Structure formats: C-alpha cells, structure tokens
C-alpha cells in the first residue's frame, strides 16, 4: 500500500512512466508462476490480428518490442486489445508495452484498464497496478470492479492486510464503500485457505458503517463450511438472523450452514435447524438436500433422512427420480417398507416416475422381510407396470415362498421367468426343485427337472444329492425314476 499512502502526487503521465531510470517493470519473459493463465498457443479461436500481436510480444526481445509494434502497421480495435491482454498474463512486461502503445493509438476503455489492473495484480506488480489505478481516476474510468480486482490479487498473494487497506482508501478515489464492495472483499478473503477468521475481523470493522445483507453472512458461512468449523458457523448464523432476519433470499447462507453441520456429522442439529427454518418459512436449496441425502445414504441413516426428506417436500422442492431411488433404497435397507410405499405413491405426483430399480428395491425388501401376501401382490403390480423383477430377486422370492408355504406363488414366478427369459435361470431353477422336493411333490420335481435339462439349465450337484435322498426314501419306483433322471443329468454334465 505504500504507493497510495506515501506517494501523494496528483499528476500522472501516460501509463506506465516514460522515465528510463525508473525500474517499475520486469524484463519481458514468461511468468512461470502464473502458467495457469491461458495463452494464444493453447486458446482456440484467437483472431488473426490478436495472434499476430501475441506472437510479436512473446518472440521479440524486450528492447525491440516498442519498435516492432510501431512498425507492425496494425491498428488494433478495442476488442483486439481485450483479446491480447487476456492472453498476455504470462508476459506482464510485454503486456505493459503493448498497453502503452495501443493507448497512443486510441483512448483505452474502462474495460481495458480493468484488464490491465488485473494482469498487474495477478503478477504481483502492485506498484504499477496502483499507478494504473491513479491514472484511471484521472481519466474518469475508475469504478468498483477495479477495486474488486485489486482485492482479489492481494488476497491471492496472501496479503490480506493490504487488501483491507485498499478498501480503506476507496473513498480517496471517489468509489463508494457500499455493501457490494464489502462483499467483494469478503469473498476474496474467504476464498483463500483458512482466512475466514480474517473475513470476520474485516466485517467487525465495517458492520457499523455499512448495512450488511444476507450475502455478507453467506460468504462467511461458505468459508466456515470449507474450513469445517461448525461452532463458528453457528455463531455466524446466529448473528445473521439478528442483523438481517429471516428471508427466503438467503438460501446460499442456509445451504452453507447446514452443510457445515452435516459434514461434521451433527445430524441432530441439522434436523433441529431445518425445523427452525421451516417455522420461519425459510428453506435451503435442492443442492443441500441432494448432498445431505448422499451423506445419509452412505451412512445408512434413515432416522435422520426421513425428517430431512419431509422438510424438503414441504418446502416445495421436487425430488427427481435419482433422489427418490436413493431414498427408497435407504428405507428398504432399514426395513422402513411403509415409508418406501408412501414415497412410491407420491413420486408420480411430483413428476418422478418409478423405474425397474424402484420396484426391485421394494420387491427385494418385501422378500427379505417375508411379507408373503404383499410380495405376491407387488409382483403382479410390477408385471402390470412392465417393471420386471431381476433374476436374483426372482430366485430369493421363490425360496421365500417355499419357506413360507406358498408354493403356488413360487411356481407363478418360475413360469414368468421361463416365459420372459428374465436373467440367468439356474439359481431359481435349483431353488424350485429343492422347494418342491421338501414338500414331497416328487412327480413335479421330475417333470420340472426334465424340462430344465431340455433347456440345458444347469442343475447343481448339491441339488441332485438332495433329490436323490428324497426319491430313495419314497419308493422303489421313485428310485428308478430318479436313476433315469440322474443318468440323463450325468450325461449332460459330461458334455
């Protein structure tokens, strides 16, 4: 900040100074520390004039750039000047010479000056940057965007104190210190790693002089979210409510605050504050609910997911199919089948139509919890809605129906599988044979086994052992029938 506080001169010549003894600009060479900036070499659709000028700036020795530009015969338009500057951040010394030369051909616009201030600041050439700011004031093109660039450059260089000092002197340059200026500096500070506390200090200085808004606190809350500090976030949230009240416009602040709590695994606090927000007719955005649901699903936490989901729906936000499937899957994993059915019924009303995944998750849950009658009815509904059950779900359903003394339902599923060729049949086939065998329905066992061998469906050796035991216990004729079946099975196994 020394150029501002210690250099009170008011008369500034053409920028930069023509004084040959003044060494304010570095030797023209690439700034490898800033190689993240785009250049004309890696940017598509660069105009031919801009590319020619960029080649001249990067391939000409520093001492010859001025004469090369003058003899180029080019008279760049405003748009061309912008283009060249945007592609010259890695060559600040050359950019300065180009800017001075172009300024002799036509008066620079405010946009061009702002680009130059940004280029100098990003390269940490702060003294020339302030020379440019002073010249902009003289030419009547200085405005808040210029200072926003200054704030960002200082903060990116780790010089937060000087960014704050730049804010302090804004009125000397006839630029208003309003809430937009405050938020711009605050954003620049909090964007850097572990600087949110510095943002709070700055806000303490100005909050009695400038009326803060919801964005002021949203920026701080996003900083605390990034730093993972729920205690500081809660303190900032409380102050926000006192100073700016409740407003549906403060969604970004609510999102950041709740995400900070969520990432700290403070689920009870999340639910509590969601209810407080709801009582004040304020809600976070869909982004928060999507992220929160993702966290809770990964932790298999249906207890906190259910009230969170209810608040989301009440707030008028419409979950999409992916969110519905995630929630239904979570509910099914926790045996919350009634809640899963409730979501299945309501999702169509919200424009999200269930798919095969939706139905299969519920079907699997019904089977797992041995809901025999519900499973049978739901299977019929799946077929009706053309949302087919998976082969693995059919297999476990067949086993469950036999275990729960409902073989007819098991046979119905098997018939459906054979007719529609759903998945690999061998697991279900073996479940069917074992189930019928346990019931002593050996004639059906033989018939189905013959059909399976006809279709070259694999019958496991363990299954054949169980069939052998059942047939041999029944009668001599049953043993003979099994021996015939066994010889055919053995022949197929050898193939």
mmCIF file of N, CA and C in Angstrom, residues 212-322:
data_model
loop_
_atom_site.group_PDB
_atom_site.id
_atom_site.type_symbol
_atom_site.label_atom_id
_atom_site.label_comp_id
_atom_site.label_asym_id
_atom_site.label_seq_id
_atom_site.Cartn_x
_atom_site.Cartn_y
_atom_site.Cartn_z
ATOM 1 N N UNK A 212 -25.054 -4.465 6.231
ATOM 2 C CA UNK A 212 -24.742 -5.774 5.649
ATOM 3 C C UNK A 212 -26.025 -6.436 5.135
ATOM 4 N N UNK A 213 -25.854 -7.413 4.237
ATOM 5 C CA UNK A 213 -27.014 -8.158 3.749
ATOM 6 C C UNK A 213 -26.776 -9.654 3.909
ATOM 7 N N UNK A 214 -27.708 -10.450 3.431
ATOM 8 C CA UNK A 214 -27.588 -11.898 3.573
ATOM 9 C C UNK A 214 -26.353 -12.452 2.893
ATOM 10 N N UNK A 215 -25.943 -11.841 1.774
ATOM 11 C CA UNK A 215 -24.744 -12.317 1.070
ATOM 12 C C UNK A 215 -23.491 -12.167 1.927
ATOM 13 N N UNK A 216 -23.448 -11.127 2.744
ATOM 14 C CA UNK A 216 -22.275 -10.915 3.611
ATOM 15 C C UNK A 216 -22.062 -12.136 4.505
ATOM 16 N N UNK A 217 -23.158 -12.604 5.087
ATOM 17 C CA UNK A 217 -23.053 -13.741 6.008
ATOM 18 C C UNK A 217 -22.941 -15.057 5.244
ATOM 19 N N UNK A 218 -23.547 -15.123 4.057
ATOM 20 C CA UNK A 218 -23.411 -16.342 3.252
ATOM 21 C C UNK A 218 -21.952 -16.590 2.900
ATOM 22 N N UNK A 219 -21.228 -15.523 2.590
ATOM 23 C CA UNK A 219 -19.805 -15.667 2.242
ATOM 24 C C UNK A 219 -19.029 -16.229 3.432
ATOM 25 N N UNK A 220 -19.288 -15.684 4.622
ATOM 26 C CA UNK A 220 -18.613 -16.199 5.818
ATOM 27 C C UNK A 220 -18.994 -17.657 6.085
ATOM 28 N N UNK A 221 -20.277 -17.964 5.944
ATOM 29 C CA UNK A 221 -20.727 -19.333 6.208
ATOM 30 C C UNK A 221 -20.126 -20.319 5.215
ATOM 31 N N UNK A 222 -19.968 -19.888 3.969
ATOM 32 C CA UNK A 222 -19.304 -20.757 2.998
ATOM 33 C C UNK A 222 -17.824 -20.955 3.370
ATOM 34 N N UNK A 223 -17.227 -19.916 3.954
ATOM 35 C CA UNK A 223 -15.851 -20.055 4.433
ATOM 36 C C UNK A 223 -15.746 -21.066 5.564
ATOM 37 N N UNK A 224 -16.673 -20.970 6.530
ATOM 38 C CA UNK A 224 -16.658 -21.928 7.646
ATOM 39 C C UNK A 224 -16.945 -23.345 7.143
ATOM 40 N N UNK A 225 -17.815 -23.439 6.122
ATOM 41 C CA UNK A 225 -18.091 -24.757 5.541
ATOM 42 C C UNK A 225 -16.812 -25.363 4.967
ATOM 43 N N UNK A 226 -16.076 -24.554 4.214
ATOM 44 C CA UNK A 226 -14.827 -25.032 3.605
ATOM 45 C C UNK A 226 -13.814 -25.434 4.672
ATOM 46 N N UNK A 227 -13.797 -24.694 5.782
ATOM 47 C CA UNK A 227 -12.839 -24.985 6.853
ATOM 48 C C UNK A 227 -13.359 -26.047 7.821
ATOM 49 N N UNK A 228 -14.639 -26.397 7.708
ATOM 50 C CA UNK A 228 -15.208 -27.431 8.574
ATOM 51 C C UNK A 228 -15.291 -27.010 10.025
ATOM 52 N N UNK A 229 -15.811 -25.807 10.267
ATOM 53 C CA UNK A 229 -15.881 -25.284 11.634
ATOM 54 C C UNK A 229 -17.339 -25.025 12.016
ATOM 55 N N UNK A 230 -18.045 -26.040 12.540
ATOM 56 C CA UNK A 230 -19.472 -25.878 12.842
ATOM 57 C C UNK A 230 -19.748 -24.886 13.973
ATOM 58 N N UNK A 231 -18.846 -24.778 14.948
ATOM 59 C CA UNK A 231 -19.071 -23.854 16.063
ATOM 60 C C UNK A 231 -19.071 -22.407 15.568
ATOM 61 N N UNK A 232 -18.070 -22.057 14.738
ATOM 62 C CA UNK A 232 -18.013 -20.703 14.184
ATOM 63 C C UNK A 232 -19.195 -20.455 13.240
ATOM 64 N N UNK A 233 -19.565 -21.488 12.506
ATOM 65 C CA UNK A 233 -20.697 -21.347 11.582
ATOM 66 C C UNK A 233 -21.980 -21.051 12.343
ATOM 67 N N UNK A 234 -22.181 -21.731 13.467
ATOM 68 C CA UNK A 234 -23.399 -21.491 14.254
ATOM 69 C C UNK A 234 -23.413 -20.080 14.819
ATOM 70 N N UNK A 235 -22.241 -19.599 15.238
ATOM 71 C CA UNK A 235 -22.150 -18.234 15.758
ATOM 72 C C UNK A 235 -22.476 -17.210 14.668
ATOM 73 N N UNK A 236 -21.914 -17.417 13.475
ATOM 74 C CA UNK A 236 -22.174 -16.511 12.357
ATOM 75 C C UNK A 236 -23.635 -16.567 11.945
ATOM 76 N N UNK A 237 -24.215 -17.759 11.950
ATOM 77 C CA UNK A 237 -25.621 -17.913 11.589
ATOM 78 C C UNK A 237 -26.517 -17.143 12.562
ATOM 79 N N UNK A 238 -26.194 -17.252 13.860
ATOM 80 C CA UNK A 238 -26.973 -16.531 14.861
ATOM 81 C C UNK A 238 -26.907 -15.030 14.654
ATOM 82 N N UNK A 239 -25.706 -14.529 14.326
ATOM 83 C CA UNK A 239 -25.575 -13.091 14.096
ATOM 84 C C UNK A 239 -26.326 -12.670 12.836
ATOM 85 N N UNK A 240 -26.312 -13.517 11.827
ATOM 86 C CA UNK A 240 -27.040 -13.199 10.604
ATOM 87 C C UNK A 240 -28.531 -13.023 10.890
ATOM 88 N N UNK A 241 -29.096 -13.929 11.679
ATOM 89 C CA UNK A 241 -30.527 -13.846 11.996
ATOM 90 C C UNK A 241 -30.828 -12.539 12.731
ATOM 91 N N UNK A 242 -29.928 -12.147 13.640
ATOM 92 C CA UNK A 242 -30.140 -10.909 14.398
ATOM 93 C C UNK A 242 -30.061 -9.694 13.486
ATOM 94 N N UNK A 243 -29.092 -9.672 12.587
ATOM 95 C CA UNK A 243 -28.836 -8.474 11.786
ATOM 96 C C UNK A 243 -29.728 -8.355 10.552
ATOM 97 N N UNK A 244 -29.973 -9.456 9.862
ATOM 98 C CA UNK A 244 -30.751 -9.356 8.614
ATOM 99 C C UNK A 244 -32.056 -10.130 8.664
ATOM 100 N N UNK A 245 -32.310 -10.850 9.771
ATOM 101 C CA UNK A 245 -33.574 -11.558 9.928
ATOM 102 C C UNK A 245 -33.674 -12.790 9.048
ATOM 103 N N UNK A 246 -34.907 -13.277 8.924
ATOM 104 C CA UNK A 246 -35.186 -14.456 8.104
ATOM 105 C C UNK A 246 -35.634 -14.003 6.716
ATOM 106 N N UNK A 247 -35.131 -14.667 5.702
ATOM 107 C CA UNK A 247 -35.525 -14.299 4.342
ATOM 108 C C UNK A 247 -35.340 -15.490 3.416
ATOM 109 N N UNK A 248 -36.290 -15.677 2.524
ATOM 110 C CA UNK A 248 -36.178 -16.755 1.543
ATOM 111 C C UNK A 248 -35.079 -16.479 0.518
ATOM 112 N N UNK A 249 -34.554 -15.262 0.517
ATOM 113 C CA UNK A 249 -33.467 -14.923 -0.405
ATOM 114 C C UNK A 249 -32.109 -15.432 0.075
ATOM 115 N N UNK A 250 -32.036 -15.893 1.318
ATOM 116 C CA UNK A 250 -30.740 -16.277 1.907
ATOM 117 C C UNK A 250 -30.466 -17.778 1.792
ATOM 118 N N UNK A 251 -30.909 -18.371 0.695
ATOM 119 C CA UNK A 251 -30.745 -19.813 0.509
ATOM 120 C C UNK A 251 -29.281 -20.226 0.575
ATOM 121 N N UNK A 252 -28.385 -19.432 -0.038
ATOM 122 C CA UNK A 252 -26.955 -19.790 -0.053
ATOM 123 C C UNK A 252 -26.396 -19.872 1.369
ATOM 124 N N UNK A 253 -26.840 -18.959 2.238
ATOM 125 C CA UNK A 253 -26.376 -18.971 3.633
ATOM 126 C C UNK A 253 -26.896 -20.207 4.356
ATOM 127 N N UNK A 254 -28.174 -20.516 4.152
ATOM 128 C CA UNK A 254 -28.748 -21.691 4.814
ATOM 129 C C UNK A 254 -28.076 -22.969 4.330
ATOM 130 N N UNK A 255 -27.817 -23.052 3.025
ATOM 131 C CA UNK A 255 -27.132 -24.230 2.465
ATOM 132 C C UNK A 255 -25.763 -24.434 3.118
ATOM 133 N N UNK A 256 -24.985 -23.356 3.159
ATOM 134 C CA UNK A 256 -23.616 -23.454 3.690
ATOM 135 C C UNK A 256 -23.626 -23.836 5.166
ATOM 136 N N UNK A 257 -24.520 -23.212 5.930
ATOM 137 C CA UNK A 257 -24.584 -23.503 7.366
ATOM 138 C C UNK A 257 -24.947 -24.961 7.627
ATOM 139 N N UNK A 258 -25.996 -25.427 6.962
ATOM 140 C CA UNK A 258 -26.440 -26.806 7.198
ATOM 141 C C UNK A 258 -25.420 -27.823 6.689
ATOM 142 N N UNK A 259 -24.746 -27.515 5.580
ATOM 143 C CA UNK A 259 -23.730 -28.441 5.080
ATOM 144 C C UNK A 259 -22.549 -28.531 6.033
ATOM 145 N N UNK A 260 -22.228 -27.426 6.713
ATOM 146 C CA UNK A 260 -21.144 -27.454 7.707
ATOM 147 C C UNK A 260 -21.496 -28.404 8.840
ATOM 148 N N UNK A 261 -22.737 -28.319 9.311
ATOM 149 C CA UNK A 261 -23.197 -29.232 10.370
ATOM 150 C C UNK A 261 -23.216 -30.672 9.879
ATOM 151 N N UNK A 262 -23.679 -30.840 8.663
ATOM 152 C CA UNK A 262 -23.805 -32.195 8.115
ATOM 153 C C UNK A 262 -22.441 -32.858 7.986
ATOM 154 N N UNK A 263 -21.465 -32.121 7.452
ATOM 155 C CA UNK A 263 -20.133 -32.698 7.261
ATOM 156 C C UNK A 263 -19.433 -32.948 8.580
ATOM 157 N N UNK A 264 -19.888 -32.256 9.626
ATOM 158 C CA UNK A 264 -19.363 -32.522 10.970
ATOM 159 C C UNK A 264 -20.141 -33.660 11.639
ATOM 160 N N UNK A 265 -21.037 -34.285 10.872
ATOM 161 C CA UNK A 265 -21.855 -35.413 11.336
ATOM 162 C C UNK A 265 -22.755 -35.025 12.509
ATOM 163 N N UNK A 266 -23.159 -33.769 12.541
ATOM 164 C CA UNK A 266 -24.074 -33.296 13.592
ATOM 165 C C UNK A 266 -25.515 -33.382 13.061
ATOM 166 N N UNK A 267 -25.981 -34.614 12.887
ATOM 167 C CA UNK A 267 -27.256 -34.838 12.214
ATOM 168 C C UNK A 267 -28.442 -34.323 13.010
ATOM 169 N N UNK A 268 -28.391 -34.485 14.326
ATOM 170 C CA UNK A 268 -29.499 -33.981 15.139
ATOM 171 C C UNK A 268 -29.621 -32.471 15.010
ATOM 172 N N UNK A 269 -28.475 -31.768 14.971
ATOM 173 C CA UNK A 269 -28.509 -30.311 14.814
ATOM 174 C C UNK A 269 -29.060 -29.922 13.447
ATOM 175 N N UNK A 270 -28.723 -30.703 12.423
ATOM 176 C CA UNK A 270 -29.253 -30.425 11.078
ATOM 177 C C UNK A 270 -30.773 -30.485 11.097
ATOM 178 N N UNK A 271 -31.311 -31.546 11.675
ATOM 179 C CA UNK A 271 -32.770 -31.706 11.731
ATOM 180 C C UNK A 271 -33.395 -30.585 12.553
ATOM 181 N N UNK A 272 -32.749 -30.234 13.679
ATOM 182 C CA UNK A 272 -33.279 -29.157 14.540
ATOM 183 C C UNK A 272 -33.347 -27.835 13.780
ATOM 184 N N UNK A 273 -32.257 -27.470 13.100
ATOM 185 C CA UNK A 273 -32.240 -26.196 12.382
ATOM 186 C C UNK A 273 -33.146 -26.226 11.156
ATOM 187 N N UNK A 274 -33.321 -27.399 10.558
ATOM 188 C CA UNK A 274 -34.281 -27.499 9.459
ATOM 189 C C UNK A 274 -35.689 -27.152 9.936
ATOM 190 N N UNK A 275 -36.025 -27.629 11.121
ATOM 191 C CA UNK A 275 -37.350 -27.332 11.672
ATOM 192 C C UNK A 275 -37.486 -25.849 12.009
ATOM 193 N N UNK A 276 -36.385 -25.246 12.512
ATOM 194 C CA UNK A 276 -36.404 -23.804 12.807
ATOM 195 C C UNK A 276 -36.604 -23.010 11.515
ATOM 196 N N UNK A 277 -35.899 -23.404 10.465
ATOM 197 C CA UNK A 277 -36.054 -22.737 9.177
ATOM 198 C C UNK A 277 -37.483 -22.877 8.661
ATOM 199 N N UNK A 278 -38.011 -24.082 8.793
ATOM 200 C CA UNK A 278 -39.371 -24.325 8.325
ATOM 201 C C UNK A 278 -40.371 -23.453 9.086
ATOM 202 N N UNK A 279 -40.178 -23.323 10.401
ATOM 203 C CA UNK A 279 -41.082 -22.491 11.215
ATOM 204 C C UNK A 279 -41.044 -21.028 10.784
ATOM 205 N N UNK A 280 -39.916 -20.616 10.185
ATOM 206 C CA UNK A 280 -39.779 -19.226 9.729
ATOM 207 C C UNK A 280 -39.978 -19.097 8.215
ATOM 208 N N UNK A 281 -40.576 -20.140 7.635
ATOM 209 C CA UNK A 281 -40.893 -20.147 6.207
ATOM 210 C C UNK A 281 -39.646 -19.929 5.354
ATOM 211 N N UNK A 282 -38.533 -20.502 5.786
ATOM 212 C CA UNK A 282 -37.279 -20.428 5.039
ATOM 213 C C UNK A 282 -36.743 -21.846 4.852
ATOM 214 N N UNK A 283 -36.152 -22.095 3.710
ATOM 215 C CA UNK A 283 -35.670 -23.436 3.414
ATOM 216 C C UNK A 283 -34.340 -23.351 2.668
ATOM 217 N N UNK A 284 -33.501 -24.380 2.836
ATOM 218 C CA UNK A 284 -32.302 -24.453 1.998
ATOM 219 C C UNK A 284 -32.689 -24.863 0.576
ATOM 220 N N UNK A 285 -31.715 -24.924 -0.324
ATOM 221 C CA UNK A 285 -31.991 -25.267 -1.709
ATOM 222 C C UNK A 285 -31.877 -26.753 -1.978
ATOM 223 N N UNK A 286 -32.242 -27.142 -3.196
ATOM 224 C CA UNK A 286 -32.215 -28.550 -3.577
ATOM 225 C C UNK A 286 -30.791 -29.114 -3.514
ATOM 226 N N UNK A 287 -29.791 -28.261 -3.771
ATOM 227 C CA UNK A 287 -28.398 -28.716 -3.715
ATOM 228 C C UNK A 287 -28.064 -29.274 -2.330
ATOM 229 N N UNK A 288 -28.510 -28.564 -1.271
ATOM 230 C CA UNK A 288 -28.240 -29.063 0.077
ATOM 231 C C UNK A 288 -28.893 -30.417 0.284
ATOM 232 N N UNK A 289 -30.175 -30.527 -0.086
ATOM 233 C CA UNK A 289 -30.892 -31.785 0.152
ATOM 234 C C UNK A 289 -30.255 -32.925 -0.629
ATOM 235 N N UNK A 290 -29.789 -32.650 -1.830
ATOM 236 C CA UNK A 290 -29.130 -33.689 -2.628
ATOM 237 C C UNK A 290 -27.845 -34.155 -1.941
ATOM 238 N N UNK A 291 -27.027 -33.212 -1.493
ATOM 239 C CA UNK A 291 -25.779 -33.562 -0.803
ATOM 240 C C UNK A 291 -26.042 -34.260 0.521
ATOM 241 N N UNK A 292 -27.034 -33.755 1.261
ATOM 242 C CA UNK A 292 -27.357 -34.341 2.559
ATOM 243 C C UNK A 292 -27.842 -35.770 2.394
ATOM 244 N N UNK A 293 -28.697 -35.980 1.405
ATOM 245 C CA UNK A 293 -29.211 -37.332 1.169
ATOM 246 C C UNK A 293 -28.079 -38.283 0.807
ATOM 247 N N UNK A 294 -27.132 -37.793 0.014
ATOM 248 C CA UNK A 294 -25.989 -38.617 -0.376
ATOM 249 C C UNK A 294 -25.186 -39.040 0.857
ATOM 250 N N UNK A 295 -24.953 -38.099 1.775
ATOM 251 C CA UNK A 295 -24.206 -38.410 3.006
ATOM 252 C C UNK A 295 -24.962 -39.429 3.849
ATOM 253 N N UNK A 296 -26.261 -39.222 4.024
ATOM 254 C CA UNK A 296 -27.054 -40.099 4.886
ATOM 255 C C UNK A 296 -27.212 -41.495 4.280
ATOM 256 N N UNK A 297 -27.327 -41.571 2.970
ATOM 257 C CA UNK A 297 -27.411 -42.881 2.315
ATOM 258 C C UNK A 297 -26.119 -43.658 2.534
ATOM 259 N N UNK A 298 -24.980 -42.976 2.365
ATOM 260 C CA UNK A 298 -23.691 -43.650 2.564
ATOM 261 C C UNK A 298 -23.527 -44.139 3.999
ATOM 262 N N UNK A 299 -24.160 -43.433 4.940
ATOM 263 C CA UNK A 299 -24.084 -43.847 6.347
ATOM 264 C C UNK A 299 -25.258 -44.741 6.750
ATOM 265 N N UNK A 300 -26.122 -45.042 5.785
ATOM 266 C CA UNK A 300 -27.296 -45.886 6.035
ATOM 267 C C UNK A 300 -28.139 -45.348 7.195
ATOM 268 N N UNK A 301 -28.337 -44.034 7.208
ATOM 269 C CA UNK A 301 -29.018 -43.351 8.310
ATOM 270 C C UNK A 301 -30.420 -42.906 7.885
ATOM 271 N N UNK A 302 -31.392 -43.798 8.055
ATOM 272 C CA UNK A 302 -32.774 -43.472 7.694
ATOM 273 C C UNK A 302 -33.445 -42.612 8.754
ATOM 274 N N UNK A 303 -32.964 -42.697 9.986
ATOM 275 C CA UNK A 303 -33.586 -41.956 11.093
ATOM 276 C C UNK A 303 -33.572 -40.458 10.822
ATOM 277 N N UNK A 304 -32.445 -39.939 10.337
ATOM 278 C CA UNK A 304 -32.351 -38.508 10.056
ATOM 279 C C UNK A 304 -32.786 -38.171 8.629
ATOM 280 N N UNK A 305 -32.740 -39.163 7.752
ATOM 281 C CA UNK A 305 -33.123 -38.902 6.359
ATOM 282 C C UNK A 305 -34.621 -38.664 6.215
ATOM 283 N N UNK A 306 -35.423 -39.335 7.027
ATOM 284 C CA UNK A 306 -36.891 -39.204 6.890
ATOM 285 C C UNK A 306 -37.364 -37.783 7.197
ATOM 286 N N UNK A 307 -37.007 -37.185 8.358
ATOM 287 C CA UNK A 307 -37.444 -35.799 8.590
ATOM 288 C C UNK A 307 -36.837 -34.815 7.591
ATOM 289 N N UNK A 308 -35.606 -35.064 7.153
ATOM 290 C CA UNK A 308 -34.991 -34.189 6.153
ATOM 291 C C UNK A 308 -35.805 -34.232 4.860
ATOM 292 N N UNK A 309 -36.195 -35.425 4.453
ATOM 293 C CA UNK A 309 -36.987 -35.589 3.228
ATOM 294 C C UNK A 309 -38.333 -34.876 3.357
ATOM 295 N N UNK A 310 -38.957 -35.020 4.499
ATOM 296 C CA UNK A 310 -40.271 -34.400 4.695
ATOM 297 C C UNK A 310 -40.192 -32.879 4.602
ATOM 298 N N UNK A 311 -39.125 -32.289 5.182
ATOM 299 C CA UNK A 311 -38.963 -30.836 5.097
ATOM 300 C C UNK A 311 -38.746 -30.421 3.653
ATOM 301 N N UNK A 312 -37.979 -31.216 2.900
ATOM 302 C CA UNK A 312 -37.719 -30.888 1.502
ATOM 303 C C UNK A 312 -39.023 -30.846 0.699
ATOM 304 N N UNK A 313 -39.860 -31.827 0.882
ATOM 305 C CA UNK A 313 -41.106 -31.893 0.126
ATOM 306 C C UNK A 313 -42.043 -30.757 0.526
ATOM 307 N N UNK A 314 -42.101 -30.480 1.842
ATOM 308 C CA UNK A 314 -42.957 -29.393 2.328
ATOM 309 C C UNK A 314 -42.501 -28.050 1.762
ATOM 310 N N UNK A 315 -41.185 -27.904 1.544
ATOM 311 C CA UNK A 315 -40.650 -26.633 1.063
ATOM 312 C C UNK A 315 -40.999 -26.369 -0.395
ATOM 313 N N UNK A 316 -41.564 -27.369 -1.065
ATOM 314 C CA UNK A 316 -41.948 -27.177 -2.455
ATOM 315 C C UNK A 316 -40.902 -27.625 -3.453
ATOM 316 N N UNK A 317 -39.756 -28.119 -2.954
ATOM 317 C CA UNK A 317 -38.721 -28.624 -3.857
ATOM 318 C C UNK A 317 -39.114 -30.018 -4.343
ATOM 319 N N UNK A 318 -38.955 -30.276 -5.622
ATOM 320 C CA UNK A 318 -39.388 -31.541 -6.199
ATOM 321 C C UNK A 318 -38.192 -32.468 -6.411
ATOM 322 N N UNK A 319 -38.118 -33.561 -5.656
ATOM 323 C CA UNK A 319 -37.017 -34.509 -5.853
ATOM 324 C C UNK A 319 -37.135 -35.166 -7.229
ATOM 325 N N UNK A 320 -35.990 -35.516 -7.814
ATOM 326 C CA UNK A 320 -36.015 -36.227 -9.089
ATOM 327 C C UNK A 320 -35.974 -37.733 -8.843
ATOM 328 N N UNK A 321 -35.999 -38.505 -9.937
ATOM 329 C CA UNK A 321 -36.041 -39.960 -9.822
ATOM 330 C C UNK A 321 -34.823 -40.500 -9.084
ATOM 331 N N UNK A 322 -33.641 -39.924 -9.350
ATOM 332 C CA UNK A 322 -32.419 -40.400 -8.681
ATOM 333 C C UNK A 322 -32.539 -40.234 -7.173
#
